[in-house]
mmCIF file of C-alpha atoms in Angstrom:
data_model
loop_
_atom_site.group_PDB
_atom_site.id
_atom_site.type_symbol
_atom_site.label_atom_id
_atom_site.label_comp_id
_atom_site.label_asym_id
_atom_site.label_seq_id
_atom_site.Cartn_x
_atom_site.Cartn_y
_atom_site.Cartn_z
ATOM 1 C CA MET M 165 -0.029 -0.002 -0.003
ATOM 2 C CA LEU M 166 1.277 3.477 -0.873
ATOM 3 C CA GLN M 167 2.072 5.664 2.082
ATOM 4 C CA SER M 168 0.553 9.113 2.371
ATOM 5 C CA LYS M 169 3.996 10.704 2.097
ATOM 6 C CA GLU M 170 4.561 8.937 -1.239
ATOM 7 C CA ILE M 171 1.405 10.357 -2.889
ATOM 8 C CA ARG M 172 1.344 13.773 -1.178
ATOM 9 C CA GLY M 173 3.917 15.341 -3.588
ATOM 10 C CA PRO M 174 2.277 14.207 -6.887
ATOM 11 C CA ALA M 175 -1.223 15.117 -5.563
ATOM 12 C CA TRP M 176 -0.122 18.669 -4.771
ATOM 13 C CA LEU M 177 1.640 19.004 -8.127
ATOM 14 C CA THR M 178 -1.488 17.742 -9.960
ATOM 15 C CA ALA M 179 -3.788 20.149 -8.060
ATOM 16 C CA THR M 180 -1.479 23.088 -8.732
ATOM 17 C CA ALA M 181 -1.320 22.244 -12.442
ATOM 18 C CA LEU M 182 -5.118 22.017 -12.689
ATOM 19 C CA ILE M 183 -5.604 25.371 -10.922
ATOM 20 C CA ALA M 184 -3.026 27.017 -13.196
ATOM 21 C CA ALA M 185 -4.717 25.546 -16.268
ATOM 22 C CA LEU M 186 -8.183 26.782 -15.218
ATOM 23 C CA THR M 187 -6.784 30.205 -14.433
ATOM 24 C CA GLY M 188 -5.073 30.549 -17.778
ATOM 25 C CA CYS M 189 -7.943 29.302 -19.918
ATOM 26 C CA SER M 190 -10.846 31.029 -18.173
ATOM 27 C CA GLU M 191 -11.816 34.621 -18.780
ATOM 28 C CA THR M 192 -13.784 36.698 -16.334
ATOM 29 C CA VAL M 193 -16.629 38.126 -18.441
ATOM 30 C CA VAL M 194 -17.330 41.058 -16.142
ATOM 31 C CA LEU M 195 -13.734 42.303 -16.506
ATOM 32 C CA ASN M 196 -13.354 41.343 -20.191
ATOM 33 C CA PRO M 197 -16.720 42.088 -21.860
ATOM 34 C CA ALA M 198 -17.470 42.609 -25.524
ATOM 35 C CA GLY M 199 -19.652 45.724 -25.047
ATOM 36 C CA ASP M 200 -18.596 49.280 -24.134
ATOM 37 C CA VAL M 201 -21.098 49.810 -21.307
ATOM 38 C CA ALA M 202 -20.119 46.562 -19.597
ATOM 39 C CA ALA M 203 -16.442 47.490 -20.108
ATOM 40 C CA GLN M 204 -16.925 50.793 -18.299
ATOM 41 C CA GLN M 205 -18.706 48.981 -15.454
ATOM 42 C CA GLY M 206 -15.809 46.515 -15.302
ATOM 43 C CA ASP M 207 -13.325 49.378 -15.119
ATOM 44 C CA LEU M 208 -15.224 50.722 -12.109
ATOM 45 C CA VAL M 209 -14.872 47.366 -10.345
ATOM 46 C CA MET M 210 -11.127 47.425 -10.977
ATOM 47 C CA LEU M 211 -10.728 51.037 -9.918
ATOM 48 C CA ALA M 212 -12.711 50.594 -6.714
ATOM 49 C CA THR M 213 -10.831 47.398 -5.904
ATOM 50 C CA GLY M 214 -7.484 49.114 -6.457
ATOM 51 C CA LEU M 215 -8.363 52.003 -4.174
ATOM 52 C CA MET M 216 -9.447 49.613 -1.432
ATOM 53 C CA LEU M 217 -6.254 47.579 -1.798
ATOM 54 C CA ILE M 218 -4.336 50.725 -0.769
ATOM 55 C CA ILE M 219 -5.668 49.965 2.711
ATOM 56 C CA ILE M 220 -5.994 46.221 2.574
ATOM 57 C CA ILE M 221 -2.492 45.308 1.410
ATOM 58 C CA PRO M 222 -0.610 47.373 4.066
ATOM 59 C CA VAL M 223 -2.934 46.059 6.798
ATOM 60 C CA ILE M 224 -2.251 42.432 5.823
ATOM 61 C CA LEU M 225 1.511 42.985 5.529
ATOM 62 C CA LEU M 226 1.656 44.837 8.833
ATOM 63 C CA THR M 227 -0.329 42.031 10.513
ATOM 64 C CA PHE M 228 2.361 39.505 9.582
ATOM 65 C CA PHE M 229 5.115 41.999 10.408
ATOM 66 C CA PHE M 230 3.778 42.650 13.941
ATOM 67 C CA ALA M 231 3.152 38.997 14.540
ATOM 68 C CA TRP M 232 6.739 38.230 13.573
ATOM 69 C CA LYS M 233 8.423 41.181 15.353
ATOM 70 C CA TYR M 234 6.498 40.860 18.633
ATOM 71 C CA ARG M 235 6.572 37.096 18.883
ATOM 72 C CA GLN M 236 7.206 35.657 22.298
ATOM 73 C CA SER M 237 10.706 34.402 21.429
ATOM 74 C CA ASN M 238 11.879 37.858 20.313
ATOM 75 C CA THR M 239 13.264 39.255 23.556
ATOM 76 C CA GLU M 240 14.907 42.213 21.793
ATOM 77 C CA ALA M 241 11.610 43.790 20.682
ATOM 78 C CA GLU M 242 10.827 47.070 22.402
ATOM 79 C CA TYR M 243 8.148 46.681 25.035
ATOM 80 C CA ASP M 244 6.251 49.812 26.229
ATOM 81 C CA PRO M 245 3.158 48.917 28.307
ATOM 82 C CA GLU M 246 2.379 52.616 28.904
ATOM 83 C CA TRP M 247 2.091 53.488 25.203
ATOM 84 C CA HIS M 248 -1.452 54.612 24.299
ATOM 85 C CA HIS M 249 -1.330 57.351 21.609
ATOM 86 C CA SER M 250 0.513 58.522 18.511
ATOM 87 C CA THR M 251 -0.646 61.604 16.648
ATOM 88 C CA LYS M 252 1.206 60.669 13.479
ATOM 89 C CA LEU M 253 -0.261 57.174 13.495
ATOM 90 C CA GLU M 254 -3.814 58.513 14.113
ATOM 91 C CA LEU M 255 -3.425 60.918 11.175
ATOM 92 C CA ILE M 256 -2.396 58.108 8.862
ATOM 93 C CA ILE M 257 -5.134 55.743 10.085
ATOM 94 C CA TRP M 258 -7.942 58.268 9.585
ATOM 95 C CA THR M 259 -6.747 60.511 6.761
ATOM 96 C CA VAL M 260 -5.922 57.870 4.136
ATOM 97 C CA PRO M 261 -9.288 55.994 4.455
ATOM 98 C CA LEU M 262 -11.125 59.312 4.448
ATOM 99 C CA ILE M 263 -9.431 60.393 1.202
ATOM 100 C CA ILE M 264 -10.295 57.024 -0.386
ATOM 101 C CA VAL M 265 -13.945 57.317 0.670
ATOM 102 C CA ILE M 266 -14.119 60.830 -0.822
ATOM 103 C CA ILE M 267 -12.636 59.589 -4.116
ATOM 104 C CA LEU M 268 -14.947 56.576 -4.217
ATOM 105 C CA GLY M 269 -17.937 58.860 -3.509
ATOM 106 C CA ALA M 270 -17.045 61.200 -6.350
ATOM 107 C CA ILE M 271 -16.477 58.297 -8.760
ATOM 108 C CA THR M 272 -19.831 56.759 -7.714
ATOM 109 C CA TRP M 273 -21.724 60.021 -8.247
ATOM 110 C CA ILE M 274 -20.226 60.581 -11.701
ATOM 111 C CA SER M 275 -20.564 56.990 -12.916
ATOM 112 C CA THR M 276 -24.153 56.679 -11.596
ATOM 113 C CA HIS M 277 -25.179 59.485 -13.934
ATOM 114 C CA LYS M 278 -22.877 58.567 -16.800
ATOM 115 C CA LEU M 279 -23.909 54.913 -16.868
ATOM 116 C CA ASP M 280 -27.622 55.479 -16.108
ATOM 117 C CA PRO M 281 -29.346 52.699 -18.126
ATOM 118 C CA TYR M 282 -31.994 55.215 -19.300
ATOM 119 C CA ARG M 283 -29.345 57.613 -20.647
ATOM 120 C CA PRO M 284 -28.811 57.356 -24.422
ATOM 121 C CA LEU M 285 -25.280 56.428 -25.459
ATOM 122 C CA ASP M 286 -22.860 59.110 -26.591
ATOM 123 C CA ARG M 287 -20.072 56.817 -27.747
ATOM 124 C CA ILE M 288 -19.505 53.425 -29.381
ATOM 125 C CA ASP M 289 -16.352 52.634 -27.430
ATOM 126 C CA ALA M 290 -13.497 54.516 -25.733
ATOM 127 C CA GLN M 291 -12.015 55.586 -29.089
ATOM 128 C CA ARG M 292 -15.152 56.350 -31.110
ATOM 129 C CA ALA M 293 -17.942 58.835 -30.426
ATOM 130 C CA LEU M 294 -21.453 58.073 -31.542
ATOM 131 C CA ALA M 295 -22.504 59.878 -34.741
ATOM 132 C CA PRO M 296 -25.599 62.077 -34.174
ATOM 133 C CA ASP M 297 -27.463 60.526 -37.104
ATOM 134 C CA VAL M 298 -27.221 56.945 -35.841
ATOM 135 C CA LYS M 299 -30.581 55.541 -34.818
ATOM 136 C CA PRO M 300 -30.584 52.941 -32.008
ATOM 137 C CA LEU M 301 -32.000 49.476 -32.622
ATOM 138 C CA GLU M 302 -35.268 49.238 -30.697
ATOM 139 C CA VAL M 303 -35.922 45.977 -28.879
ATOM 140 C CA GLU M 304 -38.925 45.330 -26.615
ATOM 141 C CA VAL M 305 -38.399 42.599 -24.031
ATOM 142 C CA VAL M 306 -40.976 40.603 -22.108
ATOM 143 C CA ALA M 307 -39.901 38.340 -19.220
ATOM 144 C CA MET M 308 -42.228 35.323 -19.062
ATOM 145 C CA ASP M 309 -42.458 32.160 -16.998
ATOM 146 C CA TRP M 310 -39.780 30.950 -17.875
ATOM 147 C CA LYS M 311 -38.611 32.313 -21.186
ATOM 148 C CA TRP M 312 -37.785 35.630 -22.899
ATOM 149 C CA LEU M 313 -39.815 37.213 -25.681
ATOM 150 C CA PHE M 314 -38.126 39.835 -27.868
ATOM 151 C CA PHE M 315 -40.001 42.241 -30.169
ATOM 152 C CA TYR M 316 -38.261 44.059 -32.987
ATOM 153 C CA PRO M 317 -40.915 46.740 -33.820
ATOM 154 C CA GLU M 318 -39.037 48.299 -36.733
ATOM 155 C CA GLN M 319 -38.358 44.927 -38.381
ATOM 156 C CA GLY M 320 -41.815 43.510 -37.564
ATOM 157 C CA ILE M 321 -40.538 40.280 -36.050
ATOM 158 C CA ALA M 322 -40.329 38.608 -32.616
ATOM 159 C CA THR M 323 -38.251 35.802 -31.142
ATOM 160 C CA VAL M 324 -38.266 33.599 -28.090
ATOM 161 C CA ASN M 325 -34.995 32.938 -26.272
ATOM 162 C CA GLU M 326 -32.866 34.401 -29.056
ATOM 163 C CA LEU M 327 -31.571 37.947 -29.370
ATOM 164 C CA ALA M 328 -29.406 39.568 -32.034
ATOM 165 C CA ALA M 329 -27.986 42.988 -32.802
ATOM 166 C CA PRO M 330 -25.479 44.549 -35.209
ATOM 167 C CA VAL M 331 -22.009 45.315 -33.908
ATOM 168 C CA ASP M 332 -21.318 48.926 -33.015
ATOM 169 C CA ARG M 333 -24.970 49.996 -33.258
ATOM 170 C CA PRO M 334 -26.616 51.293 -30.078
ATOM 171 C CA ILE M 335 -29.459 49.165 -28.746
ATOM 172 C CA HIS M 336 -32.417 50.692 -26.832
ATOM 173 C CA PHE M 337 -34.223 48.053 -24.757
ATOM 174 C CA LYS M 338 -37.715 48.530 -23.344
ATOM 175 C CA LEU M 339 -38.459 45.852 -20.801
ATOM 176 C CA THR M 340 -41.500 44.547 -18.911
ATOM 177 C CA SER M 341 -42.712 41.301 -17.339
ATOM 178 C CA THR M 342 -45.831 39.186 -17.347
ATOM 179 C CA THR M 343 -46.363 37.869 -13.799
ATOM 180 C CA THR M 344 -43.361 38.385 -11.530
ATOM 181 C CA MET M 345 -40.316 40.626 -11.181
ATOM 182 C CA ASN M 346 -37.316 39.389 -13.131
ATOM 183 C CA ALA M 347 -33.883 40.655 -14.205
ATOM 184 C CA PHE M 348 -32.437 40.801 -17.763
ATOM 185 C CA TYR M 349 -28.698 40.275 -17.899
ATOM 186 C CA VAL M 350 -26.175 39.833 -20.678
ATOM 187 C CA PRO M 351 -22.784 40.122 -18.905
ATOM 188 C CA ASP M 352 -20.956 41.044 -22.109
ATOM 189 C CA LEU M 353 -23.430 43.803 -22.919
ATOM 190 C CA ALA M 354 -24.299 45.755 -19.719
ATOM 191 C CA GLY M 355 -25.339 45.350 -16.133
ATOM 192 C CA MET M 356 -28.601 43.660 -15.234
ATOM 193 C CA ILE M 357 -31.896 45.584 -15.425
ATOM 194 C CA TYR M 358 -35.095 44.588 -13.617
ATOM 195 C CA THR M 359 -38.431 43.902 -15.275
ATOM 196 C CA MET M 360 -41.786 44.260 -13.525
ATOM 197 C CA PRO M 361 -45.423 43.562 -14.550
ATOM 198 C CA GLY M 362 -47.300 46.673 -15.647
ATOM 199 C CA MET M 363 -44.116 48.775 -15.665
ATOM 200 C CA GLN M 364 -41.445 49.519 -18.204
ATOM 201 C CA THR M 365 -37.708 49.883 -17.590
ATOM 202 C CA GLU M 366 -35.093 50.856 -20.164
ATOM 203 C CA LEU M 367 -31.510 49.980 -21.008
ATOM 204 C CA ASN M 368 -29.081 51.486 -23.501
ATOM 205 C CA ALA M 369 -26.108 49.392 -24.561
ATOM 206 C CA VAL M 370 -23.876 48.410 -27.493
ATOM 207 C CA ILE M 371 -21.938 45.263 -28.512
ATOM 208 C CA ASN M 372 -18.530 45.849 -30.046
ATOM 209 C CA LYS M 373 -17.447 42.348 -31.090
ATOM 210 C CA GLU M 374 -19.060 39.678 -33.224
ATOM 211 C CA GLY M 375 -19.858 36.489 -31.334
ATOM 212 C CA VAL M 376 -22.433 34.531 -29.399
ATOM 213 C CA TYR M 377 -22.908 35.610 -25.773
ATOM 214 C CA LYS M 378 -24.883 34.214 -22.880
ATOM 215 C CA GLY M 379 -27.994 35.984 -21.635
ATOM 216 C CA MET M 380 -29.901 34.985 -18.539
ATOM 217 C CA SER M 381 -32.335 35.827 -15.831
ATOM 218 C CA SER M 382 -30.389 36.955 -12.749
ATOM 219 C CA HIS M 383 -33.356 37.182 -10.358
ATOM 220 C CA TYR M 384 -35.027 34.042 -9.025
ATOM 221 C CA SER M 385 -38.527 33.706 -10.444
ATOM 222 C CA GLY M 386 -39.716 30.183 -9.712
ATOM 223 C CA ALA M 387 -39.310 26.598 -10.780
ATOM 224 C CA GLY M 388 -37.991 27.182 -14.289
ATOM 225 C CA PHE M 389 -35.547 29.927 -13.334
ATOM 226 C CA SER M 390 -32.374 27.863 -14.002
ATOM 227 C CA GLY M 391 -33.408 27.305 -17.653
ATOM 228 C CA MET M 392 -34.410 30.892 -18.384
ATOM 229 C CA THR M 393 -31.393 31.604 -20.564
ATOM 230 C CA PHE M 394 -30.906 32.747 -24.138
ATOM 231 C CA LYS M 395 -28.185 33.420 -26.695
ATOM 232 C CA PHE M 396 -27.272 36.951 -27.751
ATOM 233 C CA HIS M 397 -25.743 37.156 -31.225
ATOM 234 C CA GLY M 398 -23.454 40.056 -32.070
ATOM 235 C CA LEU M 399 -23.577 40.208 -35.884
ATOM 236 C CA SER M 400 -22.290 42.264 -38.776
ATOM 237 C CA ASN M 401 -24.846 44.474 -40.514
ATOM 238 C CA GLU M 402 -25.122 41.888 -43.296
ATOM 239 C CA GLY M 403 -25.444 39.068 -40.813
ATOM 240 C CA PHE M 404 -28.157 40.906 -38.903
ATOM 241 C CA GLU M 405 -30.140 41.499 -42.112
ATOM 242 C CA GLN M 406 -29.854 37.773 -42.890
ATOM 243 C CA TRP M 407 -31.017 36.912 -39.389
ATOM 244 C CA ILE M 408 -34.068 39.221 -39.799
ATOM 245 C CA ALA M 409 -34.841 37.775 -43.228
ATOM 246 C CA LYS M 410 -34.669 34.219 -41.821
ATOM 247 C CA ALA M 411 -37.135 35.106 -39.067
ATOM 248 C CA LYS M 412 -39.550 36.672 -41.568
ATOM 249 C CA THR M 413 -39.318 33.706 -43.901
ATOM 250 C CA GLU M 414 -39.432 30.829 -41.441
ATOM 251 C CA GLY M 415 -41.303 32.461 -38.553
ATOM 252 C CA LYS M 416 -44.911 31.988 -37.455
ATOM 253 C CA THR M 417 -47.545 34.592 -36.691
ATOM 254 C CA LEU M 418 -47.735 36.185 -33.228
ATOM 255 C CA ASP M 419 -51.044 37.846 -32.415
ATOM 256 C CA ARG M 420 -53.155 38.047 -29.232
ATOM 257 C CA THR M 421 -54.433 34.494 -29.582
ATOM 258 C CA SER M 422 -51.030 32.884 -30.138
ATOM 259 C CA TYR M 423 -49.532 35.053 -27.449
ATOM 260 C CA LEU M 424 -52.011 33.683 -24.863
ATOM 261 C CA ASP M 425 -50.699 30.204 -25.699
ATOM 262 C CA LEU M 426 -47.089 31.322 -25.613
ATOM 263 C CA VAL M 427 -47.402 33.048 -22.218
ATOM 264 C CA LYS M 428 -48.332 29.809 -20.459
ATOM 265 C CA PRO M 429 -45.499 28.680 -18.145
ATOM 266 C CA SER M 430 -42.932 26.400 -19.797
ATOM 267 C CA GLU M 431 -39.394 25.393 -18.890
ATOM 268 C CA ARG M 432 -36.320 25.383 -21.153
ATOM 269 C CA ASN M 433 -38.374 26.626 -24.080
ATOM 270 C CA PRO M 434 -36.670 26.174 -27.494
ATOM 271 C CA VAL M 435 -35.921 29.131 -29.826
ATOM 272 C CA GLU M 436 -38.996 30.366 -31.686
ATOM 273 C CA ARG M 437 -39.286 32.959 -34.409
ATOM 274 C CA PHE M 438 -42.285 35.001 -35.525
ATOM 275 C CA GLY M 439 -42.266 36.658 -38.949
ATOM 276 C CA LYS M 440 -45.617 38.432 -38.556
ATOM 277 C CA VAL M 441 -46.302 40.252 -35.279
ATOM 278 C CA ASP M 442 -49.273 42.341 -34.078
ATOM 279 C CA PRO M 443 -47.662 45.791 -33.827
ATOM 280 C CA LYS M 444 -49.715 46.674 -30.744
ATOM 281 C CA LEU M 445 -48.966 43.433 -28.866
ATOM 282 C CA TYR M 446 -46.117 44.727 -26.690
ATOM 283 C CA HIS M 447 -48.265 47.775 -25.809
ATOM 284 C CA THR M 448 -51.083 45.499 -24.612
ATOM 285 C CA VAL M 449 -48.677 43.233 -22.682
ATOM 286 C CA LEU M 450 -47.251 46.272 -20.936
ATOM 287 C CA ASN M 451 -50.683 47.582 -20.092
ATOM 288 C CA ARG M 452 -51.957 44.094 -19.132
ATOM 289 C CA CYS M 453 -54.846 44.017 -21.551
ATOM 290 C CA VAL M 454 -53.989 41.241 -23.995
ATOM 291 C CA GLU M 455 -57.246 39.418 -23.378
ATOM 292 C CA GLU M 456 -60.070 40.679 -25.572
ATOM 293 C CA GLY M 457 -62.345 43.166 -23.810
ATOM 294 C CA GLN M 458 -59.971 43.829 -20.919
ATOM 295 C CA MET M 459 -59.386 47.493 -20.110
ATOM 296 C CA CYS M 460 -55.754 48.628 -20.438
ATOM 297 C CA MET M 461 -53.954 50.199 -17.532
ATOM 298 C CA HIS M 462 -53.288 53.440 -19.362
ATOM 299 C CA THR M 463 -57.016 53.722 -20.093
ATOM 300 C CA MET M 464 -57.835 53.315 -16.415
ATOM 301 C CA MET M 465 -55.330 56.018 -15.554
ATOM 302 C CA ALA M 466 -56.814 58.240 -18.258
ATOM 303 C CA ILE M 467 -60.319 57.747 -16.773
ATOM 304 C CA ASP M 468 -59.069 58.633 -13.318
ATOM 305 C CA LYS M 469 -57.333 61.749 -14.669
ATOM 306 C CA ALA M 470 -60.520 62.747 -16.532
ATOM 307 C CA GLY M 471 -62.602 62.491 -13.353
ATOM 308 C CA GLY M 472 -63.433 58.863 -12.792
ATOM 309 C CA GLU M 473 -67.088 58.115 -12.130
ATOM 310 C CA SER M 474 -68.102 61.694 -12.735
ATOM 311 C CA TYR M 475 -66.489 61.544 -16.170
ATOM 312 C CA ALA M 476 -68.445 58.384 -16.997
ATOM 313 C CA ARG M 477 -71.705 59.981 -15.962
ATOM 314 C CA ALA M 478 -70.909 63.085 -18.040
ATOM 315 C CA LYS M 479 -70.566 60.762 -21.006
ATOM 316 C CA GLY M 480 -73.966 59.231 -20.270
ATOM 317 C CA LEU M 481 -72.585 55.904 -19.079
ATOM 318 C CA ASN M 482 -74.470 54.346 -16.202
ATOM 319 C CA LEU M 483 -71.956 51.896 -14.824
ATOM 320 C CA SER M 484 -72.592 49.135 -12.302
ATOM 321 C CA PRO M 485 -71.619 50.296 -8.759
ATOM 322 C CA ASP M 486 -70.091 46.894 -7.940
ATOM 323 C CA MET M 487 -67.963 45.994 -10.972
ATOM 324 C CA CYS M 488 -66.844 47.119 -14.381
ATOM 325 C CA THR M 489 -67.931 44.669 -17.051
ATOM 326 C CA THR M 490 -66.341 44.049 -20.424
ATOM 327 C CA GLU M 491 -69.071 46.139 -22.029
ATOM 328 C CA ASP M 492 -68.406 48.969 -19.619
ATOM 329 C CA ALA M 493 -64.667 48.896 -20.435
ATOM 330 C CA ALA M 494 -65.388 49.048 -24.127
ATOM 331 C CA LYS M 495 -67.782 52.008 -23.684
ATOM 332 C CA LEU M 496 -65.312 53.955 -21.538
ATOM 333 C CA THR M 497 -62.436 53.267 -23.957
ATOM 334 C CA ALA M 498 -64.525 54.452 -26.895
ATOM 335 C CA ALA M 499 -65.521 57.563 -24.978
ATOM 336 C CA LEU M 500 -61.909 58.423 -24.224
ATOM 337 C CA GLU M 501 -60.824 57.839 -27.795
ATOM 338 C CA ALA M 502 -63.631 60.097 -29.003
ATOM 339 C CA ASP M 503 -62.825 62.856 -26.528
ATOM 340 C CA ALA M 504 -60.677 65.356 -28.367
ATOM 341 C CA SER M 505 -59.705 67.019 -25.081
ATOM 342 C CA THR M 506 -57.642 64.047 -23.899
ATOM 343 C CA PRO M 507 -55.606 62.795 -26.817
ATOM 344 C CA ALA M 508 -52.351 62.706 -24.904
ATOM 345 C CA VAL M 509 -53.569 60.344 -22.220
ATOM 346 C CA ILE M 510 -54.838 57.650 -24.556
ATOM 347 C CA GLN M 511 -51.604 57.417 -26.517
ATOM 348 C CA GLN M 512 -48.451 55.614 -25.376
#
């Protein structure tokens, strides 16, 4: 039988080699992303870590130094039991961390505004500014249970669990959810952004390298959460046009009826493409009125703004005091649409 001393050396060598191999082959996405927004966020992580290491490294080194210098066997070390204060030491201990906190605070304030997800991009990357005539690619995102639905309103298509965008073109995401709060996250593209039912969040980002990148849900949302992933394709302009053409040619039709089937919970849903899409579908999903006859949230808010029950009576609508029926909703919606004094509140 081999003794433990005989196998200890080779085991340690093997473990060291494996760790070195993993370290050399792996790449931390957060610090080496393919998109400019994510790269700026990664730079912030490195900068903040570097500033904090100004304190951490000396503290660690001094801990070992003091432990060695004042060890029990070192009888030559100076011993002063009455020592209790040093002005110079106090200045160093408090001034240096205070300066670092002030610097971090300033960086946080600036970067919070500069990297606001709602703020339109002003550059493609660190070397190239964004031309004023470049129009961002519009993508509308719906987080479902447990899959992602992407609308391309300008191109007239939609996809499930597959996202694509041209390299070096800004992307403007509008995001919502169907039933529960979720989080949209493509590490190579930008930081995560939350999605919530009946609400819309926004994200501006750009991808700078062609490739296939991982997208995911980074907020737990139930049983199928682990499979709620998708692929994000960074393509050339020609490749993106081919991708759009393929979706239009091979895709199905997505309207209110097919959406109600799609929205049913499913796990690890395969990629689906829709070549014909109801242009108002995302609007109805956001306002939670996909089902026929259901009043949209923005219509309810418009009614409240117009005066609520008194507005309905002024329009000659005698509504039930207990509930609003489908017929009532249709009458109120028609009244709002016909009211020339409230055009702004019925548009979105």
